[in-house]
């Protein structure tokens, strides 16, 4: 894919995410009612495809890192927040098993790419900040699924006892425009801090 087409695709994905977020804000009802409505309307399937599309772009020379950040954010926020706030399907199967509605192959591809970037010491400052923050949640990099990723797991162990309080001053709010749900979430947090 050419640089222009990749950038266009990232913009389209961001626009699609923002359209879904706007729609989520317009739905009334209880959490359960909203989630049933989102399932019926196909929103969960749309978000699953958005995540897969980001995963398909992570090897792009110019915009792969951006696609990786957005996909990784989707994996994180999908576990963290209820579906009616994210548009990402989530469900507790048991007390210990939690499912989010993303493609498992895309999820693995993203985490394997992150492992490679850690190995090659190619995390930019923003991705490093995100990783340090996200790695505090054990479920995001579940060792039963990702225990084979040596470099990633070593970095997680190094970060395990760091303060997980985000240092939002490290993020420039102006860089959050047109970055999908990730950008909107981080803008809202930065504005509140």
CSV table of C-alpha atoms in Angstrom, one decimal:
chain,number,residue,atom,x,y,z
A,1,UNK,CA,0.0,0.0,0.0
A,2,UNK,CA,1.4,3.4,-0.9
A,3,UNK,CA,2.1,6.0,1.8
A,4,UNK,CA,-0.9,8.2,0.7
A,5,UNK,CA,-3.3,5.2,0.7
A,6,UNK,CA,-2.1,4.1,4.1
A,7,UNK,CA,-2.5,7.5,5.5
A,8,UNK,CA,-6.0,7.7,3.9
A,9,UNK,CA,-6.9,4.3,5.5
A,10,UNK,CA,-5.8,5.5,8.9
A,11,UNK,CA,-7.9,8.6,8.5
A,12,UNK,CA,-10.9,6.5,7.4
A,13,UNK,CA,-10.5,4.2,10.4
A,14,UNK,CA,-10.3,7.2,12.7
A,15,UNK,CA,-13.4,8.7,11.2
A,16,UNK,CA,-15.2,5.3,11.6
A,17,UNK,CA,-14.2,5.1,15.2
A,18,UNK,CA,-15.4,8.7,15.9
A,19,UNK,CA,-18.7,7.9,14.1
A,20,UNK,CA,-19.2,4.9,16.4
A,21,UNK,CA,-18.3,7.0,19.5
A,22,UNK,CA,-20.9,9.6,18.5
A,23,UNK,CA,-23.5,6.9,18.0
A,24,UNK,CA,-22.7,5.4,21.4
A,25,UNK,CA,-23.4,8.8,23.1
A,26,UNK,CA,-26.9,8.9,21.5
A,27,UNK,CA,-28.1,5.5,22.7
A,28,UNK,CA,-30.4,5.4,25.8
A,29,UNK,CA,-31.1,2.6,28.2
A,30,UNK,CA,-29.3,0.4,30.7
A,31,UNK,CA,-25.9,-1.0,30.0
A,32,UNK,CA,-27.5,-4.4,29.1
A,33,UNK,CA,-30.0,-2.7,26.8
A,34,UNK,CA,-27.3,-0.6,25.1
A,35,UNK,CA,-25.1,-3.7,24.5
A,36,UNK,CA,-28.0,-5.7,23.0
A,37,UNK,CA,-28.7,-2.8,20.7
A,38,UNK,CA,-25.1,-2.5,19.7
A,39,UNK,CA,-25.0,-6.2,18.9
A,40,UNK,CA,-28.2,-6.0,16.9
A,41,UNK,CA,-26.9,-3.0,14.9
A,42,UNK,CA,-23.6,-4.7,14.1
A,43,UNK,CA,-21.4,-2.2,15.9
A,44,UNK,CA,-19.3,-4.9,17.6
A,45,UNK,CA,-18.6,-6.5,14.2
A,46,UNK,CA,-17.6,-3.1,12.9
A,47,UNK,CA,-15.1,-2.5,15.7
A,48,UNK,CA,-13.7,-6.0,15.3
A,49,UNK,CA,-13.1,-5.1,11.6
A,50,UNK,CA,-11.5,-1.7,12.5
A,51,UNK,CA,-9.1,-3.6,14.8
A,52,UNK,CA,-8.2,-6.1,12.1
A,53,UNK,CA,-7.7,-3.2,9.6
A,54,UNK,CA,-5.3,-1.5,12.0
A,55,UNK,CA,-3.5,-4.9,12.5
A,56,UNK,CA,-3.1,-5.1,8.7
A,57,UNK,CA,-1.2,-1.8,8.6
A,58,UNK,CA,1.3,-2.4,11.4
A,59,UNK,CA,4.1,-3.4,9.1
A,60,UNK,CA,3.8,-0.2,7.0
A,61,UNK,CA,7.2,1.6,7.0
A,62,UNK,CA,5.7,5.1,7.6
A,63,UNK,CA,2.5,4.5,9.5
A,64,UNK,CA,2.8,1.1,11.1
A,65,UNK,CA,3.7,2.4,14.5
A,66,UNK,CA,0.6,4.6,14.5
A,67,UNK,CA,-1.6,1.6,13.5
A,68,UNK,CA,0.0,-0.5,16.2
A,69,UNK,CA,-0.7,2.1,18.9
A,70,UNK,CA,-4.4,2.4,17.9
A,71,UNK,CA,-4.8,-1.4,17.7
A,72,UNK,CA,-3.1,-1.8,21.1
A,73,UNK,CA,-5.3,0.8,22.6
A,74,UNK,CA,-8.4,-1.0,21.3
A,75,UNK,CA,-7.1,-4.2,23.0
A,76,UNK,CA,-6.6,-2.3,26.3
A,77,UNK,CA,-9.8,-0.2,26.4
A,78,UNK,CA,-11.9,-3.2,25.3
A,79,UNK,CA,-10.8,-5.0,28.5
A,80,UNK,CA,-11.1,-1.9,30.6
A,81,UNK,CA,-14.5,-0.3,29.8
A,82,UNK,CA,-18.0,-1.7,29.2
A,83,UNK,CA,-19.0,-2.3,25.6
A,84,UNK,CA,-21.6,0.4,25.7
A,85,UNK,CA,-18.9,3.0,26.1
A,86,UNK,CA,-16.4,1.6,23.6
A,87,UNK,CA,-18.3,-0.2,20.9
A,88,UNK,CA,-16.0,-3.2,21.5
A,89,UNK,CA,-17.8,-6.4,22.5
A,90,UNK,CA,-16.8,-7.6,25.9
A,91,UNK,CA,-18.1,-10.4,28.1
A,92,UNK,CA,-17.2,-12.3,31.2
A,93,UNK,CA,-17.3,-16.0,30.5
A,94,UNK,CA,-16.2,-17.0,34.0
A,95,UNK,CA,-14.6,-15.2,37.0
A,96,UNK,CA,-11.2,-15.8,35.4
A,97,UNK,CA,-12.0,-15.7,31.7
A,98,UNK,CA,-12.8,-12.5,29.9
A,99,UNK,CA,-13.4,-12.1,26.3
A,100,UNK,CA,-13.2,-9.0,24.0
A,101,UNK,CA,-14.6,-9.1,20.5
A,102,UNK,CA,-11.4,-8.8,18.5
A,103,UNK,CA,-9.8,-11.2,16.1
A,104,UNK,CA,-7.4,-13.5,17.9
A,105,UNK,CA,-5.0,-13.6,15.0
A,106,UNK,CA,-4.9,-9.8,14.8
A,107,UNK,CA,-4.4,-9.6,18.5
A,108,UNK,CA,-1.4,-12.0,18.3
A,109,UNK,CA,0.1,-10.1,15.3
A,110,UNK,CA,-0.1,-6.9,17.3
A,111,UNK,CA,1.5,-8.3,20.4
A,112,UNK,CA,4.2,-10.1,18.3
A,113,UNK,CA,5.0,-6.9,16.6
A,114,UNK,CA,5.3,-5.1,19.9
A,115,UNK,CA,7.7,-7.9,21.0
A,116,UNK,CA,9.8,-7.4,17.9
A,117,UNK,CA,9.9,-3.6,18.5
A,118,UNK,CA,11.0,-4.2,22.1
A,119,UNK,CA,13.7,-6.6,20.9
A,120,UNK,CA,15.0,-4.0,18.4
A,121,UNK,CA,14.7,-1.2,20.9
A,122,UNK,CA,12.4,0.7,18.4
A,123,UNK,CA,9.6,1.9,20.7
A,124,UNK,CA,9.1,5.6,20.2
A,125,UNK,CA,8.5,7.8,23.3
A,126,UNK,CA,4.7,7.6,23.0
A,127,UNK,CA,4.6,3.9,22.5
A,128,UNK,CA,7.0,3.4,25.4
A,129,UNK,CA,4.7,5.5,27.6
A,130,UNK,CA,1.7,3.5,26.5
A,131,UNK,CA,3.4,0.2,27.1
A,132,UNK,CA,4.6,1.2,30.6
A,133,UNK,CA,1.1,2.2,31.5
A,134,UNK,CA,-0.7,-0.8,29.9
A,135,UNK,CA,1.8,-3.4,31.2
A,136,UNK,CA,0.5,-2.9,34.7
A,137,UNK,CA,-2.7,-4.6,33.7
A,138,UNK,CA,-1.9,-8.3,33.8
A,139,UNK,CA,-4.8,-9.3,31.5
A,140,UNK,CA,-3.6,-7.2,28.5
A,141,UNK,CA,-0.4,-9.2,28.0
A,142,UNK,CA,-1.8,-12.5,29.5
A,143,UNK,CA,1.1,-14.9,30.0
A,144,UNK,CA,-1.1,-17.9,29.0
A,145,UNK,CA,-1.5,-16.4,25.5
A,146,UNK,CA,1.7,-14.4,25.2
A,147,UNK,CA,4.2,-16.1,27.5
A,148,UNK,CA,6.3,-17.2,24.5
A,149,UNK,CA,7.2,-13.5,23.7
A,150,UNK,CA,10.5,-13.3,25.5
A,151,UNK,CA,11.4,-9.6,25.0
A,152,UNK,CA,7.9,-8.3,25.7
A,153,UNK,CA,7.7,-10.4,28.9
A,154,UNK,CA,11.1,-9.2,30.1
A,155,UNK,CA,10.1,-5.6,29.7
A,156,UNK,CA,6.8,-6.3,31.5
A,157,UNK,CA,8.8,-7.7,34.4
A,158,UNK,CA,11.0,-4.6,34.5
A,159,UNK,CA,7.9,-2.4,34.5
A,160,UNK,CA,6.0,-4.5,37.0
A,161,UNK,CA,6.7,-2.4,40.1
A,162,UNK,CA,6.8,1.0,38.4
A,163,UNK,CA,4.3,3.6,39.4
A,164,UNK,CA,1.3,3.2,37.0
A,165,UNK,CA,0.2,6.7,37.5
A,166,UNK,CA,0.2,8.1,33.9
A,167,UNK,CA,2.4,11.1,33.2
A,168,UNK,CA,0.0,12.9,31.0
A,169,UNK,CA,2.3,15.8,30.6
A,170,UNK,CA,4.4,13.6,28.4
A,171,UNK,CA,1.5,13.6,25.8
A,172,UNK,CA,0.9,16.6,23.6
A,173,UNK,CA,-2.8,17.0,23.4
A,174,UNK,CA,-2.5,18.5,19.9
A,175,UNK,CA,-1.2,15.2,18.6
A,176,UNK,CA,-4.4,13.4,19.6
A,177,UNK,CA,-6.5,14.8,16.7
A,178,UNK,CA,-7.8,12.3,14.2
A,179,UNK,CA,-6.5,9.3,16.1
A,180,UNK,CA,-9.8,7.5,16.7
A,181,UNK,CA,-11.0,6.4,20.1
A,182,UNK,CA,-7.4,6.5,21.4
A,183,UNK,CA,-7.0,10.2,20.6
A,184,UNK,CA,-10.4,11.0,22.1
A,185,UNK,CA,-9.8,9.1,25.3
A,186,UNK,CA,-6.3,10.6,25.9
A,187,UNK,CA,-7.6,14.1,25.1
A,188,UNK,CA,-10.4,13.7,27.7
A,189,UNK,CA,-7.9,12.4,30.3
A,190,UNK,CA,-5.4,15.1,29.7
A,191,UNK,CA,-8.0,17.8,29.8
A,192,UNK,CA,-9.2,16.5,33.2
A,193,UNK,CA,-5.7,16.3,34.7
